[in-house]
JSON list of C-alpha atoms in Angstrom, two decimals:
[
{"chain": "T", "resi": 93, "resn": "MET", "atom": "CA", "xyz": [122.02, 99.94, 76.08]},
{"chain": "T", "resi": 94, "resn": "VAL", "atom": "CA", "xyz": [123.26, 99.13, 79.58]},
{"chain": "T", "resi": 95, "resn": "LEU", "atom": "CA", "xyz": [123.50, 101.91, 82.16]},
{"chain": "T", "resi": 96, "resn": "LEU", "atom": "CA", "xyz": [125.35, 101.72, 85.46]},
{"chain": "T", "resi": 97, "resn": "PRO", "atom": "CA", "xyz": [123.91, 103.11, 88.69]},
{"chain": "T", "resi": 98, "resn": "GLY", "atom": "CA", "xyz": [125.77, 106.14, 90.01]},
{"chain": "T", "resi": 99, "resn": "PRO", "atom": "CA", "xyz": [125.28, 109.48, 91.76]},
{"chain": "T", "resi": 100, "resn": "GLY", "atom": "CA", "xyz": [122.73, 110.63, 89.18]},
{"chain": "T", "resi": 101, "resn": "HIS", "atom": "CA", "xyz": [120.73, 107.37, 89.36]},
{"chain": "T", "resi": 102, "resn": "PRO", "atom": "CA", "xyz": [121.61, 105.41, 92.52]},
{"chain": "T", "resi": 103, "resn": "ILE", "atom": "CA", "xyz": [120.40, 101.85, 93.03]},
{"chain": "T", "resi": 104, "resn": "THR", "atom": "CA", "xyz": [120.87, 99.79, 96.20]},
{"chain": "T", "resi": 105, "resn": "VAL", "atom": "CA", "xyz": [119.79, 96.24, 97.02]},
{"chain": "T", "resi": 106, "resn": "GLU", "atom": "CA", "xyz": [119.74, 95.34, 100.71]},
{"chain": "T", "resi": 107, "resn": "PRO", "atom": "CA", "xyz": [118.03, 92.86, 103.02]},
{"chain": "T", "resi": 108, "resn": "SER", "atom": "CA", "xyz": [114.58, 94.21, 103.89]},
{"chain": "T", "resi": 109, "resn": "GLY", "atom": "CA", "xyz": [114.84, 93.52, 107.59]},
{"chain": "T", "resi": 110, "resn": "VAL", "atom": "CA", "xyz": [111.11, 92.69, 107.75]},
{"chain": "T", "resi": 111, "resn": "ARG", "atom": "CA", "xyz": [108.89, 89.71, 107.06]},
{"chain": "T", "resi": 112, "resn": "VAL", "atom": "CA", "xyz": [107.03, 90.29, 103.79]},
{"chain": "T", "resi": 113, "resn": "VAL", "atom": "CA", "xyz": [103.65, 88.63, 103.23]},
{"chain": "T", "resi": 114, "resn": "VAL", "atom": "CA", "xyz": [101.79, 89.05, 99.92]},
{"chain": "T", "resi": 115, "resn": "ARG", "atom": "CA", "xyz": [98.10, 88.12, 99.80]},
{"chain": "T", "resi": 116, "resn": "VAL", "atom": "CA", "xyz": [95.32, 88.10, 97.27]},
{"chain": "T", "resi": 117, "resn": "GLY", "atom": "CA", "xyz": [92.22, 88.18, 99.42]},
{"chain": "T", "resi": 118, "resn": "ALA", "atom": "CA", "xyz": [92.79, 85.55, 102.09]},
{"chain": "T", "resi": 119, "resn": "THR", "atom": "CA", "xyz": [95.25, 83.55, 99.97]},
{"chain": "T", "resi": 120, "resn": "VAL", "atom": "CA", "xyz": [98.93, 83.87, 100.82]},
{"chain": "T", "resi": 121, "resn": "VAL", "atom": "CA", "xyz": [100.93, 84.15, 97.60]},
{"chain": "T", "resi": 122, "resn": "ALA", "atom": "CA", "xyz": [104.30, 84.82, 99.24]},
{"chain": "T", "resi": 123, "resn": "ASP", "atom": "CA", "xyz": [105.68, 84.77, 102.78]},
{"chain": "T", "resi": 124, "resn": "THR", "atom": "CA", "xyz": [109.36, 85.46, 103.45]},
{"chain": "T", "resi": 125, "resn": "ARG", "atom": "CA", "xyz": [111.84, 86.64, 105.99]},
{"chain": "T", "resi": 126, "resn": "SER", "atom": "CA", "xyz": [114.47, 86.93, 103.24]},
{"chain": "T", "resi": 127, "resn": "ALA", "atom": "CA", "xyz": [113.13, 89.74, 101.04]},
{"chain": "T", "resi": 128, "resn": "LEU", "atom": "CA", "xyz": [115.47, 92.24, 99.46]},
{"chain": "T", "resi": 129, "resn": "THR", "atom": "CA", "xyz": [114.60, 95.91, 99.08]},
{"chain": "T", "resi": 130, "resn": "LEU", "atom": "CA", "xyz": [115.66, 97.65, 95.90]},
{"chain": "T", "resi": 131, "resn": "ARG", "atom": "CA", "xyz": [115.86, 101.43, 96.10]},
{"chain": "T", "resi": 132, "resn": "GLU", "atom": "CA", "xyz": [116.28, 103.14, 92.75]},
{"chain": "T", "resi": 133, "resn": "SER", "atom": "CA", "xyz": [116.76, 106.87, 92.37]},
{"chain": "T", "resi": 134, "resn": "ASP", "atom": "CA", "xyz": [113.61, 108.67, 93.55]},
{"chain": "T", "resi": 135, "resn": "TYR", "atom": "CA", "xyz": [111.24, 105.74, 92.84]},
{"chain": "T", "resi": 136, "resn": "PRO", "atom": "CA", "xyz": [109.40, 104.04, 95.71]},
{"chain": "T", "resi": 137, "resn": "ALA", "atom": "CA", "xyz": [111.33, 101.15, 97.28]},
{"chain": "T", "resi": 138, "resn": "VAL", "atom": "CA", "xyz": [110.36, 97.67, 96.01]},
{"chain": "T", "resi": 139, "resn": "HIS", "atom": "CA", "xyz": [110.53, 94.38, 97.92]},
{"chain": "T", "resi": 140, "resn": "TYR", "atom": "CA", "xyz": [111.88, 91.42, 95.95]},
{"chain": "T", "resi": 141, "resn": "VAL", "atom": "CA", "xyz": [110.79, 88.04, 97.34]},
{"chain": "T", "resi": 142, "resn": "PRO", "atom": "CA", "xyz": [112.84, 84.86, 96.78]},
{"chain": "T", "resi": 143, "resn": "ARG", "atom": "CA", "xyz": [111.03, 82.47, 94.41]},
{"chain": "T", "resi": 144, "resn": "GLU", "atom": "CA", "xyz": [111.37, 79.70, 96.97]},
{"chain": "T", "resi": 145, "resn": "ASP", "atom": "CA", "xyz": [109.06, 81.73, 99.25]},
{"chain": "T", "resi": 146, "resn": "VAL", "atom": "CA", "xyz": [106.39, 82.30, 96.58]},
{"chain": "T", "resi": 147, "resn": "ASP", "atom": "CA", "xyz": [103.60, 79.83, 95.83]},
{"chain": "T", "resi": 148, "resn": "MET", "atom": "CA", "xyz": [104.41, 79.65, 92.13]},
{"chain": "T", "resi": 149, "resn": "SER", "atom": "CA", "xyz": [101.36, 77.43, 91.55]},
{"chain": "T", "resi": 150, "resn": "LEU", "atom": "CA", "xyz": [99.25, 80.59, 92.04]},
{"chain": "T", "resi": 151, "resn": "LEU", "atom": "CA", "xyz": [101.10, 82.44, 89.25]},
{"chain": "T", "resi": 152, "resn": "GLU", "atom": "CA", "xyz": [100.91, 82.12, 85.50]},
{"chain": "T", "resi": 153, "resn": "ARG", "atom": "CA", "xyz": [103.73, 83.27, 83.24]},
{"chain": "T", "resi": 154, "resn": "SER", "atom": "CA", "xyz": [102.68, 86.14, 81.00]},
{"chain": "T", "resi": 155, "resn": "VAL", "atom": "CA", "xyz": [103.83, 87.13, 77.53]},
{"chain": "T", "resi": 156, "resn": "GLN", "atom": "CA", "xyz": [104.49, 90.66, 78.85]},
{"chain": "T", "resi": 157, "resn": "GLU", "atom": "CA", "xyz": [108.14, 91.77, 78.90]},
{"chain": "T", "resi": 158, "resn": "SER", "atom": "CA", "xyz": [109.91, 95.04, 79.59]},
{"chain": "T", "resi": 159, "resn": "TYR", "atom": "CA", "xyz": [113.43, 96.39, 79.65]},
{"chain": "T", "resi": 160, "resn": "CYS", "atom": "CA", "xyz": [115.28, 98.59, 82.11]},
{"chain": "T", "resi": 161, "resn": "PRO", "atom": "CA", "xyz": [118.74, 99.82, 81.08]},
{"chain": "T", "resi": 162, "resn": "PHE", "atom": "CA", "xyz": [119.86, 99.57, 84.74]},
{"chain": "T", "resi": 163, "resn": "LYS", "atom": "CA", "xyz": [118.43, 96.14, 85.58]},
{"chain": "T", "resi": 164, "resn": "GLY", "atom": "CA", "xyz": [117.87, 94.24, 82.31]},
{"chain": "T", "resi": 165, "resn": "ASP", "atom": "CA", "xyz": [114.92, 92.34, 80.84]},
{"chain": "T", "resi": 166, "resn": "ALA", "atom": "CA", "xyz": [111.88, 91.75, 83.04]},
{"chain": "T", "resi": 167, "resn": "ALA", "atom": "CA", "xyz": [109.52, 88.80, 82.73]},
{"chain": "T", "resi": 168, "resn": "TYR", "atom": "CA", "xyz": [105.97, 89.02, 84.07]},
{"chain": "T", "resi": 169, "resn": "PHE", "atom": "CA", "xyz": [103.49, 86.74, 85.79]},
{"chain": "T", "resi": 170, "resn": "SER", "atom": "CA", "xyz": [99.77, 87.06, 86.40]},
{"chain": "T", "resi": 171, "resn": "ILE", "atom": "CA", "xyz": [97.81, 86.02, 89.47]},
{"chain": "T", "resi": 172, "resn": "PRO", "atom": "CA", "xyz": [94.65, 84.43, 87.96]},
{"chain": "T", "resi": 173, "resn": "ALA", "atom": "CA", "xyz": [92.83, 84.37, 91.32]},
{"chain": "T", "resi": 174, "resn": "ALA", "atom": "CA", "xyz": [93.06, 88.17, 91.43]},
{"chain": "T", "resi": 175, "resn": "GLY", "atom": "CA", "xyz": [91.04, 88.61, 88.26]},
{"chain": "T", "resi": 176, "resn": "GLU", "atom": "CA", "xyz": [91.82, 91.48, 85.91]},
{"chain": "T", "resi": 177, "resn": "GLY", "atom": "CA", "xyz": [93.86, 93.26, 88.58]},
{"chain": "T", "resi": 178, "resn": "GLY", "atom": "CA", "xyz": [96.20, 90.30, 88.73]},
{"chain": "T", "resi": 179, "resn": "VAL", "atom": "CA", "xyz": [97.23, 90.47, 85.07]},
{"chain": "T", "resi": 180, "resn": "ASP", "atom": "CA", "xyz": [100.98, 91.11, 84.83]},
{"chain": "T", "resi": 181, "resn": "ALA", "atom": "CA", "xyz": [100.98, 91.92, 88.56]},
{"chain": "T", "resi": 182, "resn": "VAL", "atom": "CA", "xyz": [104.33, 90.23, 89.26]},
{"chain": "T", "resi": 183, "resn": "TRP", "atom": "CA", "xyz": [107.72, 90.74, 87.64]},
{"chain": "T", "resi": 184, "resn": "SER", "atom": "CA", "xyz": [111.19, 89.27, 87.81]},
{"chain": "T", "resi": 185, "resn": "TYR", "atom": "CA", "xyz": [114.61, 90.06, 86.38]},
{"chain": "T", "resi": 186, "resn": "GLU", "atom": "CA", "xyz": [115.70, 86.51, 85.64]},
{"chain": "T", "resi": 187, "resn": "SER", "atom": "CA", "xyz": [119.15, 87.54, 84.35]},
{"chain": "T", "resi": 188, "resn": "PRO", "atom": "CA", "xyz": [119.69, 90.95, 85.96]},
{"chain": "T", "resi": 189, "resn": "TYR", "atom": "CA", "xyz": [122.69, 93.10, 85.26]},
{"chain": "T", "resi": 190, "resn": "GLU", "atom": "CA", "xyz": [125.65, 92.78, 87.63]},
{"chain": "T", "resi": 191, "resn": "ALA", "atom": "CA", "xyz": [124.82, 95.97, 89.56]},
{"chain": "T", "resi": 192, "resn": "VAL", "atom": "CA", "xyz": [121.56, 94.39, 90.79]},
{"chain": "T", "resi": 193, "resn": "SER", "atom": "CA", "xyz": [122.53, 90.71, 90.62]},
{"chain": "T", "resi": 194, "resn": "GLY", "atom": "CA", "xyz": [121.08, 90.14, 94.10]},
{"chain": "T", "resi": 195, "resn": "ILE", "atom": "CA", "xyz": [117.52, 90.22, 92.73]},
{"chain": "T", "resi": 196, "resn": "LYS", "atom": "CA", "xyz": [118.10, 87.16, 90.55]},
{"chain": "T", "resi": 197, "resn": "ASP", "atom": "CA", "xyz": [115.57, 84.42, 91.43]},
{"chain": "T", "resi": 198, "resn": "HIS", "atom": "CA", "xyz": [113.33, 86.98, 93.16]},
{"chain": "T", "resi": 199, "resn": "LEU", "atom": "CA", "xyz": [109.87, 88.32, 92.32]},
{"chain": "T", "resi": 200, "resn": "ALA", "atom": "CA", "xyz": [108.30, 91.72, 92.91]},
{"chain": "T", "resi": 201, "resn": "PHE", "atom": "CA", "xyz": [104.58, 92.49, 93.17]},
{"chain": "T", "resi": 202, "resn": "TYR", "atom": "CA", "xyz": [102.49, 95.46, 92.07]},
{"chain": "T", "resi": 203, "resn": "THR", "atom": "CA", "xyz": [100.61, 96.20, 95.26]},
{"chain": "T", "resi": 204, "resn": "ASN", "atom": "CA", "xyz": [98.43, 98.90, 93.70]},
{"chain": "T", "resi": 205, "resn": "ARG", "atom": "CA", "xyz": [96.45, 96.24, 91.85]},
{"chain": "T", "resi": 206, "resn": "THR", "atom": "CA", "xyz": [94.88, 93.39, 93.82]},
{"chain": "T", "resi": 207, "resn": "ALA", "atom": "CA", "xyz": [97.70, 91.95, 95.92]},
{"chain": "T", "resi": 208, "resn": "THR", "atom": "CA", "xyz": [98.37, 93.40, 99.36]},
{"chain": "T", "resi": 209, "resn": "LEU", "atom": "CA", "xyz": [101.84, 93.39, 100.83]},
{"chain": "T", "resi": 210, "resn": "GLU", "atom": "CA", "xyz": [102.34, 93.40, 104.58]},
{"chain": "T", "resi": 211, "resn": "GLU", "atom": "CA", "xyz": [105.59, 94.26, 106.33]},
{"chain": "T", "resi": 212, "resn": "LEU", "atom": "CA", "xyz": [105.80, 92.45, 109.66]},
{"chain": "T", "resi": 213, "resn": "PRO", "atom": "CA", "xyz": [108.56, 92.31, 112.26]},
{"chain": "T", "resi": 214, "resn": "LEU", "atom": "CA", "xyz": [111.07, 89.47, 111.87]}
]
């Protein structure tokens, strides 16, 4: 089932307007000035970081998958250096639905696990 965003479930994708740095301890996992912010309904906003600004060598693809009827199928990555908190701590919609096509080739991070996300001025 594919659902379209609308008045009852709005979704926007816009440039974040901040520098986003993701760290695990002292290690920088991602650093970008090109993040996108996805706002969906009443959920907290999520920064999506371009893959080219993520140190993919620090991530390991997971077998975890999920589905969102508004965005599509999500693939997950773990951050081994973060230990148990880093398991499935990163996700990506590799073939997102048209309404959120801007997040293609971007990754998002669970910051309530081990990774910290800083928002810095551009």
